[in-house]
XYZ file of C-alpha atoms in Angstrom:
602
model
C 5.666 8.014 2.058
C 6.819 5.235 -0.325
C 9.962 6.075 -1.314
C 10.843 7.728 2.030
C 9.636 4.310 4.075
C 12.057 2.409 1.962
C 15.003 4.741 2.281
C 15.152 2.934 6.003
C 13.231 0.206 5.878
C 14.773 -1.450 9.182
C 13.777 1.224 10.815
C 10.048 0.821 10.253
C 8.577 1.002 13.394
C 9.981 4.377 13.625
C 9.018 5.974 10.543
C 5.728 6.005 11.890
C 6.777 7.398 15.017
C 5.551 11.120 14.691
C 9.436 12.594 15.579
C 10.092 11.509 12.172
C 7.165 12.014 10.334
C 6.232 15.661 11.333
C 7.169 17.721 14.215
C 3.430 19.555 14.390
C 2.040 15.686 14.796
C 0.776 14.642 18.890
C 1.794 11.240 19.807
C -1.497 10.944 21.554
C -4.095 9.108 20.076
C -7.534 10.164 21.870
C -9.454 7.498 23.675
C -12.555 5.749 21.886
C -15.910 7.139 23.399
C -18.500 4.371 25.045
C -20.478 4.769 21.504
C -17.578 4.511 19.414
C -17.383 0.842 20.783
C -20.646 0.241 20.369
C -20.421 1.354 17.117
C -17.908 -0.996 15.926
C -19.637 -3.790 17.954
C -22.959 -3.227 15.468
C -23.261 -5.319 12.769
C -23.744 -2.837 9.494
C -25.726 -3.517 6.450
C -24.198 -1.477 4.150
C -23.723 -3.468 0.790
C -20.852 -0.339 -0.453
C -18.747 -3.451 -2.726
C -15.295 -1.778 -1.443
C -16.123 -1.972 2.004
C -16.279 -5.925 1.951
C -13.725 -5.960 -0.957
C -10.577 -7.939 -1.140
C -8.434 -6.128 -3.043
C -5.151 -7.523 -4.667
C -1.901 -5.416 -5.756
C -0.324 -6.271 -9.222
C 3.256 -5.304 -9.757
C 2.674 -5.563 -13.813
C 5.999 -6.012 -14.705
C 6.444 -9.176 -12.478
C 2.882 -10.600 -12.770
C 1.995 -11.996 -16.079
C 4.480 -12.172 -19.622
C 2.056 -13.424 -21.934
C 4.754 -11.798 -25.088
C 7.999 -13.667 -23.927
C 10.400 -10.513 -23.334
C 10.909 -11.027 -20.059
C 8.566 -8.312 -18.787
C 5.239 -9.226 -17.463
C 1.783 -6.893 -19.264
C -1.553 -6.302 -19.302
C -2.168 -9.284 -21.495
C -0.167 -11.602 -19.090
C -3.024 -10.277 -16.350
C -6.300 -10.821 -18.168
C -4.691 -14.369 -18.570
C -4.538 -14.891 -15.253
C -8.173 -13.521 -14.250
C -9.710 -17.026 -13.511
C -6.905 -17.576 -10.643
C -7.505 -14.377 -9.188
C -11.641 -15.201 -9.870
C -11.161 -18.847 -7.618
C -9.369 -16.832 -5.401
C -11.994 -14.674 -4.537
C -10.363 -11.230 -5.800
C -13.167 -8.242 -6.352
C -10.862 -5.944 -7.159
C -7.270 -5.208 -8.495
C -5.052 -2.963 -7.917
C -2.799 -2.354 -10.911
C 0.797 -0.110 -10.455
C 1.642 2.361 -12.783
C 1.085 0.896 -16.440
C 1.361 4.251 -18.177
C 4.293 5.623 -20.366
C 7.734 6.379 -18.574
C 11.080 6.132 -19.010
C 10.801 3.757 -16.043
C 14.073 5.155 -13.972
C 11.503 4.543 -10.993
C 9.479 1.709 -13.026
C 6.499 3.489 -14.032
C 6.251 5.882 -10.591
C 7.906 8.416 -13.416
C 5.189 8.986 -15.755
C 5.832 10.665 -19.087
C 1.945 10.436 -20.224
C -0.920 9.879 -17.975
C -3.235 8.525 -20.617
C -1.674 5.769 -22.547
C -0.168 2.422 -21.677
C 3.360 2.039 -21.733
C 3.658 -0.196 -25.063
C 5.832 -3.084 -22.555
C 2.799 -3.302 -21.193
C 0.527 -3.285 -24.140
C -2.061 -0.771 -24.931
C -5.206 0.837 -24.542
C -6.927 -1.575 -26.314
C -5.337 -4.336 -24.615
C -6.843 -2.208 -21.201
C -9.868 -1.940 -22.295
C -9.798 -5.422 -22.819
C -8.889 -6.696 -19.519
C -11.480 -4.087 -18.032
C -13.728 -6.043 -19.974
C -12.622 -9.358 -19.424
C -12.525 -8.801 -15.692
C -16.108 -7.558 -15.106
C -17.474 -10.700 -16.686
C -16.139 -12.580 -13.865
C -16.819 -9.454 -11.107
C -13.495 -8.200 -10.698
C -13.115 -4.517 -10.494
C -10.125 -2.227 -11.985
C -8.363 0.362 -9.478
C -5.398 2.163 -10.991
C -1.923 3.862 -9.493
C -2.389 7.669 -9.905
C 0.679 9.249 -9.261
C -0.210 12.978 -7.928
C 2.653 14.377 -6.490
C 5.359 14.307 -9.572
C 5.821 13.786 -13.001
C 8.537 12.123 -15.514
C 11.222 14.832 -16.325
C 10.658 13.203 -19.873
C 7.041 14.558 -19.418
C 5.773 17.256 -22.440
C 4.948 19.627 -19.050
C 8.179 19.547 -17.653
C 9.884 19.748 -20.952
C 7.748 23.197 -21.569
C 8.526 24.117 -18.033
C 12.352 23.894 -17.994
C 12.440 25.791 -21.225
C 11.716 28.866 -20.318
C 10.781 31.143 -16.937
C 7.770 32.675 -19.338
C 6.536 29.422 -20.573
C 2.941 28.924 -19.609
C 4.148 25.412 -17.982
C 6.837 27.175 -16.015
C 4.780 27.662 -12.788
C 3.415 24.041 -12.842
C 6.435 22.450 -10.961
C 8.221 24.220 -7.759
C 11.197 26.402 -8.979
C 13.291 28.106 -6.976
C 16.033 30.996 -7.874
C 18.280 29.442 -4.592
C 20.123 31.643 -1.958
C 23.866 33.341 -2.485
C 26.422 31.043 -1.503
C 29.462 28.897 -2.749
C 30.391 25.227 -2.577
C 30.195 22.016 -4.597
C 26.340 22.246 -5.035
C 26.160 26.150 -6.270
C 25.283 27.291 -9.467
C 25.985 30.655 -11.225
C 22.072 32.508 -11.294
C 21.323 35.412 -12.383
C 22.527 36.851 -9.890
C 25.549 35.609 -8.521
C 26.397 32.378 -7.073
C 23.685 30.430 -5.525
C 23.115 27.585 -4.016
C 19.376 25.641 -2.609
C 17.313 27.781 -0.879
C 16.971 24.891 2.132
C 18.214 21.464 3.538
C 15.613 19.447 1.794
C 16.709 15.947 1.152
C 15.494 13.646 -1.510
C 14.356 10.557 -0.735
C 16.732 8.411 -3.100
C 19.677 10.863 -1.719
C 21.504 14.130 -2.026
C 19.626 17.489 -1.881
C 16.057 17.679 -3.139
C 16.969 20.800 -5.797
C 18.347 20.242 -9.031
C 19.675 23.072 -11.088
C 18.637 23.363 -14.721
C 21.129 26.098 -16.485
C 18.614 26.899 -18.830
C 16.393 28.740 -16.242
C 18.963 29.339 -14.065
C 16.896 28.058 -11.294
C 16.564 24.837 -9.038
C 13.093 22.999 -9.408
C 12.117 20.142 -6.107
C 11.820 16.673 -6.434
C 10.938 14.809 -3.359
C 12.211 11.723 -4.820
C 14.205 11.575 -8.011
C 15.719 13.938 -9.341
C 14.244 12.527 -12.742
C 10.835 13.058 -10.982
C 10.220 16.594 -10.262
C 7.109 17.553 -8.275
C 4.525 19.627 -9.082
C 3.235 22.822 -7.918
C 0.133 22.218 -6.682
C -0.653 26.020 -5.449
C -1.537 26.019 -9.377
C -4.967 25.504 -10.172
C -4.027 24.714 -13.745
C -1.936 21.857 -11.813
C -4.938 20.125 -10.602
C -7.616 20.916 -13.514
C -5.046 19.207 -15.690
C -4.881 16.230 -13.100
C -8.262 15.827 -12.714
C -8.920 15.532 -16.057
C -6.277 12.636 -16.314
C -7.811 10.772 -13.806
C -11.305 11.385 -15.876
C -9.795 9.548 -18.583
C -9.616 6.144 -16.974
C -12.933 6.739 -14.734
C -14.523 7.615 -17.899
C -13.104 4.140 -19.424
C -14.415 1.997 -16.496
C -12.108 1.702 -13.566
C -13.460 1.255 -10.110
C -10.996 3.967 -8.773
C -7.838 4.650 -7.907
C -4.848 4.205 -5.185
C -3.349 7.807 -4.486
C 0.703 7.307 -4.374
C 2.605 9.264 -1.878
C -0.481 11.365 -1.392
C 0.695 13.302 1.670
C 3.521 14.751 -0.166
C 1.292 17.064 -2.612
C 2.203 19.889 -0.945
C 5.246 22.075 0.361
C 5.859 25.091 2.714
C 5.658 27.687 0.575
C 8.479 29.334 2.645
C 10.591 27.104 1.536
C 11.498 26.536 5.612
C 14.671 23.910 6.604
C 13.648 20.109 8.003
C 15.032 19.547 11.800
C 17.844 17.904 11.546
C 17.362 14.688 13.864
C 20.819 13.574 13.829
C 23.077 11.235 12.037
C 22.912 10.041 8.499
C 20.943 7.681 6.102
C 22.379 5.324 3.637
C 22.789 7.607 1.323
C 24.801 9.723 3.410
C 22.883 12.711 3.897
C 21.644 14.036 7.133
C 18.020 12.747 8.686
C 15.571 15.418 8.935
C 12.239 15.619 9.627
C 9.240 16.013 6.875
C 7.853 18.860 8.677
C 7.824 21.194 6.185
C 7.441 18.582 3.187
C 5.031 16.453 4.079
C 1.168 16.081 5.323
C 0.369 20.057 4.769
C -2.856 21.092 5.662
C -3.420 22.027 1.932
C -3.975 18.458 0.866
C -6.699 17.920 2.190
C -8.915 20.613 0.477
C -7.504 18.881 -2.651
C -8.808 15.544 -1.912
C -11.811 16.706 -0.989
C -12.795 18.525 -4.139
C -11.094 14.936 -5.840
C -13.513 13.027 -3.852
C -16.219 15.694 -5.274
C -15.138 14.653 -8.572
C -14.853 11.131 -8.596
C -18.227 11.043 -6.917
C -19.956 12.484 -9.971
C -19.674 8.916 -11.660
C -21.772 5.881 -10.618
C -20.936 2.631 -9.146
C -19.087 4.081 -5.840
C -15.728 4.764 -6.948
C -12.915 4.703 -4.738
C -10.062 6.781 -3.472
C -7.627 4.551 -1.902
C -4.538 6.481 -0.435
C -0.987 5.698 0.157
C -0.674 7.249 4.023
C 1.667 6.496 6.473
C 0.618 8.084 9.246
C 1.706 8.192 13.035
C -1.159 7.729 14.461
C -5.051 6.700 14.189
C -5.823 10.280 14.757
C -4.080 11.819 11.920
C -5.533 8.726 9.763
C -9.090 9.981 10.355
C -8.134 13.618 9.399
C -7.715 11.794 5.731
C -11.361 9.894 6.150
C -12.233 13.699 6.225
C -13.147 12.454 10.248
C -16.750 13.804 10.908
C -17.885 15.024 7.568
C -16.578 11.621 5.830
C -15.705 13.301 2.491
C -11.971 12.646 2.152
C -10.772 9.068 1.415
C -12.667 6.231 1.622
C -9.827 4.050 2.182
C -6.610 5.759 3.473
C -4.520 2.835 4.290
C -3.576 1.713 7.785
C -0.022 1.138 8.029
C 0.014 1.363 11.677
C -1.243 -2.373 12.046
C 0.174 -4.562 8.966
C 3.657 -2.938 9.135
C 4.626 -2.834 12.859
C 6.884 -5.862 12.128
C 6.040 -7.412 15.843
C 3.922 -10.493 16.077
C 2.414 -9.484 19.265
C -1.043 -9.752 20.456
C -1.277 -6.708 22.563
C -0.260 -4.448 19.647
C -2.247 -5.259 17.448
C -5.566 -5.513 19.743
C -4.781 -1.814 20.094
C -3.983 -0.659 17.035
C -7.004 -2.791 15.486
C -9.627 -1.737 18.345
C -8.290 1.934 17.795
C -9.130 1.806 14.036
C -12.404 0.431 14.566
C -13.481 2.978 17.624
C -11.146 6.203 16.743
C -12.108 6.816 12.798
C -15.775 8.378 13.232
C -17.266 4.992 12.099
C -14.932 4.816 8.654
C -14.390 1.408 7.231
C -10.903 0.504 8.032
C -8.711 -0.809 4.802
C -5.651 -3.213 6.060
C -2.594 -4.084 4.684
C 0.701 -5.912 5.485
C 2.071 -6.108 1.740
C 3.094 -3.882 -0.868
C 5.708 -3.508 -3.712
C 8.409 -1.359 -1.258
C 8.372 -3.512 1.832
C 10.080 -6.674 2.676
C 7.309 -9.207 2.359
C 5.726 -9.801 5.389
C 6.514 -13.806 5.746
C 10.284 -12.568 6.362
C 9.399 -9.417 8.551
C 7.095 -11.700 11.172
C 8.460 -14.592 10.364
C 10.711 -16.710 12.955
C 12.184 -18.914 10.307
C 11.079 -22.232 11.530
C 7.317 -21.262 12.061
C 6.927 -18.933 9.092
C 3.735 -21.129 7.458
C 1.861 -20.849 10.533
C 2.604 -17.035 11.012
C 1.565 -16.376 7.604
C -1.924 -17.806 8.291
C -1.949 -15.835 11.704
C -1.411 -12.824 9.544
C -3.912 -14.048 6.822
C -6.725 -14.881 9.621
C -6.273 -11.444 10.927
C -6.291 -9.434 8.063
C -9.517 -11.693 6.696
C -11.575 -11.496 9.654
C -11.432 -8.300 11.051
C -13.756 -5.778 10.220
C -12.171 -4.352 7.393
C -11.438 -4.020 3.601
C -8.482 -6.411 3.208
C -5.408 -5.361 0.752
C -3.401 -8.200 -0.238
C -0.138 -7.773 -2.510
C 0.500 -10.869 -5.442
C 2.524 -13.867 -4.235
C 1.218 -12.966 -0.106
C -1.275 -16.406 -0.751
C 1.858 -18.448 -1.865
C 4.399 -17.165 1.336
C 6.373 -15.842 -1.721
C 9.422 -14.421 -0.019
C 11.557 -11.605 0.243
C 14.890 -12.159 -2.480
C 17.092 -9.515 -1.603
C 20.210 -9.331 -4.269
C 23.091 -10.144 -3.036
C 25.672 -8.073 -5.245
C 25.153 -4.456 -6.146
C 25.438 -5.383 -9.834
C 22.319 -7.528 -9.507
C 20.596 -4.591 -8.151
C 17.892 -2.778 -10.669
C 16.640 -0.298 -8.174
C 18.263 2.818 -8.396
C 17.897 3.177 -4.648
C 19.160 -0.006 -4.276
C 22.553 1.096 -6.272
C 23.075 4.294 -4.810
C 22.414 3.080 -0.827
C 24.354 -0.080 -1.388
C 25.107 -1.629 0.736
C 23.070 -0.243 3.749
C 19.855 0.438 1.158
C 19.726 -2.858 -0.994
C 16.369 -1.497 -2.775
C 12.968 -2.790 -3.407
C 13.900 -5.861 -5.874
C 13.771 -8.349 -3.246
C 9.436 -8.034 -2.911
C 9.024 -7.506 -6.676
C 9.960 -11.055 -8.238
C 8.198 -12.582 -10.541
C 5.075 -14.908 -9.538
C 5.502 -18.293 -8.772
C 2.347 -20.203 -10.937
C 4.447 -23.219 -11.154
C 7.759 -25.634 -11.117
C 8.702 -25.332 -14.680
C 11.519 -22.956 -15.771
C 10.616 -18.945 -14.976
C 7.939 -20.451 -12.626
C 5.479 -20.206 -15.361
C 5.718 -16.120 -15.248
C 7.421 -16.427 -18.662
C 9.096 -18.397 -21.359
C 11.946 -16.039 -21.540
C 15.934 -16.494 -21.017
C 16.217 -13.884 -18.851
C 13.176 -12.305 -16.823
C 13.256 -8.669 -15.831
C 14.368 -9.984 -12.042
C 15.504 -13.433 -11.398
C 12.486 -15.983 -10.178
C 12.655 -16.713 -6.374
C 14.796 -19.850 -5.643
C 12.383 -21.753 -4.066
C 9.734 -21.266 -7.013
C 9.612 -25.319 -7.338
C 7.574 -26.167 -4.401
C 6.377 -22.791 -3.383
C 3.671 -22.030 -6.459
C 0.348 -22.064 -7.383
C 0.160 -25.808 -9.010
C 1.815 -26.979 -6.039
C 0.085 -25.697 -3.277
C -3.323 -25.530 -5.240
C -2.714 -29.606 -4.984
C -2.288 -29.480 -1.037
C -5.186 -29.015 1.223
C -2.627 -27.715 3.705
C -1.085 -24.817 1.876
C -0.993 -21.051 2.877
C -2.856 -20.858 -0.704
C -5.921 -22.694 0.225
C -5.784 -21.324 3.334
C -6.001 -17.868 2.115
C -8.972 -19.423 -0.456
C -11.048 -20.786 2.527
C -11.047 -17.737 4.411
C -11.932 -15.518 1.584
C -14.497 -17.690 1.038
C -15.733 -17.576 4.679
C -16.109 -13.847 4.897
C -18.205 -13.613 1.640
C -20.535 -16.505 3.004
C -20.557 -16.232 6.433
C -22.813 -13.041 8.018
C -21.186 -12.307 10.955
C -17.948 -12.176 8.859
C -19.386 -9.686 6.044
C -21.902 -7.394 7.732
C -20.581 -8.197 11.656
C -19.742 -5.869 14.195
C -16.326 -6.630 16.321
C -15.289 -6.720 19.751
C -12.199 -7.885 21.228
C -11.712 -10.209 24.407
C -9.959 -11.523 26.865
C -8.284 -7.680 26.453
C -5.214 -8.605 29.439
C -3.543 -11.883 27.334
C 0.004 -10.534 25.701
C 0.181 -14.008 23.736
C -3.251 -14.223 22.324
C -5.627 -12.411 19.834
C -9.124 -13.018 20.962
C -12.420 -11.225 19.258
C -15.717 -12.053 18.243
C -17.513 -10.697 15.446
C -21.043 -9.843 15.738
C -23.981 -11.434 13.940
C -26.766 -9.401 12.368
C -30.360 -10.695 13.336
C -30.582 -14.624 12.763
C -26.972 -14.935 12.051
C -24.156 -16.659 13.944
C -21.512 -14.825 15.708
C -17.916 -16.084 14.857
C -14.785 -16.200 17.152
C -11.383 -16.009 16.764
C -8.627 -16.804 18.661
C -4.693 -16.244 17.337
C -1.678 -17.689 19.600
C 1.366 -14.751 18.925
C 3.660 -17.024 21.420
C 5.625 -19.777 20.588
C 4.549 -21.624 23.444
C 0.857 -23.611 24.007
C -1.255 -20.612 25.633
C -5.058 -21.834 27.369
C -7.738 -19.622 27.555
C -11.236 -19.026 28.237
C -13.377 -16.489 26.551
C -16.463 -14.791 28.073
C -18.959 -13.425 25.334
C -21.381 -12.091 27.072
C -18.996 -8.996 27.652
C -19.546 -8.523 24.204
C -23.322 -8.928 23.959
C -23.477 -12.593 22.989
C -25.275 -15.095 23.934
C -24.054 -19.038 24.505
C -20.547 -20.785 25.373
C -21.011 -23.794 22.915
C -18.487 -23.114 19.720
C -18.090 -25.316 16.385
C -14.753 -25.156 14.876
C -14.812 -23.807 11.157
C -11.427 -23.261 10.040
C -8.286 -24.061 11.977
C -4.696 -25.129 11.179
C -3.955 -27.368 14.365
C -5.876 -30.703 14.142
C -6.174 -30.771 18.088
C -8.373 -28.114 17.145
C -10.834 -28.895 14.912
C -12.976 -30.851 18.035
C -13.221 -27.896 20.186
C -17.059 -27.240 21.484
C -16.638 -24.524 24.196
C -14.792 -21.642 24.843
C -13.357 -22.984 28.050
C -10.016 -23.404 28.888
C -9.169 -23.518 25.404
C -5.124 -25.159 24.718
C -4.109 -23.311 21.433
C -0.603 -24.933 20.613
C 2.328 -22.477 19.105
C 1.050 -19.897 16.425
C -2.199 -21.490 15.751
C -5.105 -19.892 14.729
C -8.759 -20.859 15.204
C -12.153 -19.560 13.737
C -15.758 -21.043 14.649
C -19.295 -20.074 15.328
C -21.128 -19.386 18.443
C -23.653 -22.165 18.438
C -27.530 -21.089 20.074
């Protein structure tokens, strides 16, 4: 979940280790079949836009300020559109823009159909929806399912009464007798929360409102309680929210914290795993509060819904997940009517640079998901950016193109996050004063918050970087805006920027790239990251080959394992100039973290 993920974000690896995610979840992921493979070896020729989309995540308030306050907006994006055009963006995704009181920035909504006004408003959306589809870019919003604002009209009507209307639309609880620092005087007697839930910005996951004389959930928050999805008024009213923007022209939507929709309705304790996070509270397991069976017959009637309007709309959905198998269940597996594009954590955010992990986890995604289109993803606005989570320190350009090569070749919708093009990097505050995320105040110093991955983008050297002409910006600029930036690296043929450009361009132009099949090789090398993608008919197939060591690895590929035909190879894009000459796949010398992409020649 997103808040959850971040609540231990060294601990990464694990969080998608199914002990921590749910107890009911197998470690096991089940073997691809013989025509799975082949499958994912066939080259497709399905023109769907988002399943050849690069799509790019926009933090608004650290994007654009086109208004000087400090804050970037909506205005500050549609500015930036030709940048995001040369870059070869087709879609973008934008976080929550809507009204809040922003004690979560904008993951608290207060109104799901307006713009916050320090972001602009509706006219100034409809205006960048216009703006962008001149220059065929596509607008997918942040719909935020699981919880509300407290400030939110429904929440206000619910907390006012146990016979309002509204009262059922949130999860409300009378609590159990007991005594202690956290009980409350009900109607009853003393009581205290009916379980052991914990929220994931710390202490317990109830929060008594004396007015009701009863505890309502928040899974995160306390400012953002959670609905009650068991209401069908709940998701009528939700749907119809998310009508609003289809119905003004966006492309679709990224579901936050999707798994967390619903909750055992007997209100069951977590396991306790042991120890204590860095807010102090005891680790449990989600078992009971997250990835309930129940979701999924909601996204399937959303995916019912959203289907109703032309132009393929997408449901993209915030899922960390175990394990491949438990990602297909949200594909809908078989009958394909769930997401389109639950995202695969289990690849971008393993925080190893090794080849053997991610052969498997890639080959399992493109063999164990009932022929799905795979969306990947190794940045996002609550994760240490990934230049300092693979990085080594000394080879962190080269790494960054590994990463970029990988997530730009494979067969896949790519998901990129602002600032990933520049090797923008990860500016952790350093005093607890300096911190603006709330989970960064009350976890200091073992929690230092999400800040860090949410500065403001670097478009040049002059002061603010170019994000704005304000004294003081919302977060402080990165320190090393002056060389790492758009202007400069735009300038240098070298840069990760260009680099990114190039191989965006490649898989838009290149067949075997946008319609090919893949298949890795050389499956036994721990070092390297071999595959080929398949060409449709007349095409040319294209290999890659990634180095994970920091030591000169030589190889030699065999394609005819994978169906192809021909040992002759012409470099096409490669970072290490004793490179760019090679002509066969024959004891191939790839020096430290270099990466290497050419065509099979016939």
């Amino acid at each position: 979940m997103r808040h959850l993920l971040l609540r231990t974000r060294n601990l990464l690896p694990l969080l998608i280790a199914p002990m921590l995610f749910c107890g009911s979840i197998s470690a096991q992921t089940p073997t691809a079949d013989a025509g799975a493979v082949k499958a994912a070896a066939t080259p497709s020729s399905d023109e769907t836009w988002w399943k050849h989309a690069v799509i790019y995540e926009i933090y608004p308030r650290s994007f654009q300020d086109s208004n000087g306050d400090g804050i970037g907006d909506l205005n500050g994006i549609t500015q930036r559109l030709d940048y995001l055009q040369k870059l070869g963006i087709d879609a973008i995704w934008i976080s929550p823009m809507y009204p809040s009181p922003q004690v979560d920035f904008g993951y608290d909504i207060s109104n799901y159909e307006n713009v916050d006004p320090q972001y602009g408003t509706l006219a100034d959306f409809d205006h960048l929806v216009a703006e962008a589809k001149k220059r065929n870019i596509r607008i997918v919003l942040d719909m935020v399912l699981n919880h509300t604002s407290d400030k939110h009209p429904w929440f206000i009507e619910s907390a006012s009464s146990r016979g309002n209307p509204k009262h059922d639309w949130y999860v409300w609880n009378d609590g159990v007798p007991g005594t202690g620092k956290n009980a409350h005087e009900g109607l009853h007697g003393s009581v205290v929360p009916p379980n052991n839930w914990i929220s994931g910005f710390g202490g317990s996951a109830w929060e008594w409102v004396p007015q009701v004389k009863q505890f309502y959930y928040h899974n995160f928050y306390k400012q953002q309680p959670d609905l009650n999805w068991r209401n069908p008024q709940v998701e009528k009213a939700m749907f119809a929210s998310m009508q609003f923007w289809l119905d003004r022209g966006v492309a679709g939507y990224r579901l936050d914290a999707i798994p967390s929709l619903f909750e055992d309705p007997q209100l069951r304790n977590n396991p306790e795993t042991g120890g204590t996070n860095a807010q102090g509270d005891p680790n449990v397991e989600s078992l009971y509060t997250d990835n309930l069976p129940e979701v999924h017959g909601t996204i399937r009637r959303m995916r019912a819904m959203v289907a109703k309007y032309p132009g393929n709309r997408v449901l993209i959905g915030e899922t960390y997940l175990p394990n491949t198998a438990e990602l297909d269940k949200w594909y809908g597996g078989a009958a394909h009517n769930e997401l389109q594009l639950p995202m695969d954590m289990i690849v971008g955010f393993s925080d190893k640079l090794s080849a053997s992990n991610f052969r498997d986890r890639i080959e399992e995604v493109e063999t164990q998901v009932h022929g799905s289109q795979p969306l990947l993803v190794f940045d996002n606005h609550d994760n240490a950016r990934s230049w300092d989570r693979y990085g080594d320190g000394v080879h962190n350009v080269q790494i960054a193109k590994l990463l970029a090569t990988m997530l730009f070749t494979s067969r896949s919708t790519a998901l990129m996050y602002y600032g990933e093009e520049l090797g923008m990097v990860t500016s952790t505050p350093t005093r607890v004063e300096d911190v603006k995320d709330p989970i960064g105040i009350t976890g200091w110093p073992k929690e230092k918050g999400r800040d860090g991955e949410r500065t403001p983008m670097q478009w040049n050297g002059s002061t603010d970087a170019g994000f704005s002409t304000a004294s003081t910006t919302w977060l402080p600029v990165a320190s090393n805006y002056r060389t790492i930036n758009v202007e400069a690296e735009g300038s240098d043929p070298n840069s990760l920027l260009n680099w990114h450009k190039e191989l965006i361009r490649l898989r838009r132009d290149l067949p075997a790239l946008h319609d090919g099949g893949v298949v890795m090789l050389d499956r036994a090398n721990e070092n390297v990251l071999s595959y080929v993608r398949t060409a449709p008919a007349g095409a040319t197939a294209v290999v890659v080959m990634l180095n994970m060591s920091a030591q000169p690895q030589t190889v030699s590929l065999d394609l005819s394992e994978a169906g192809v035909k021909g040992n002759r190879v012409k470099t096409i894009l490669t970072d290490e100039p004793s490179l760019k000459g090679a002509s066969s796949l024959t004891n191939v010398t790839l020096p430290p973290f270099s990466s290497w992409v050419g065509s099979v020649e016939r």
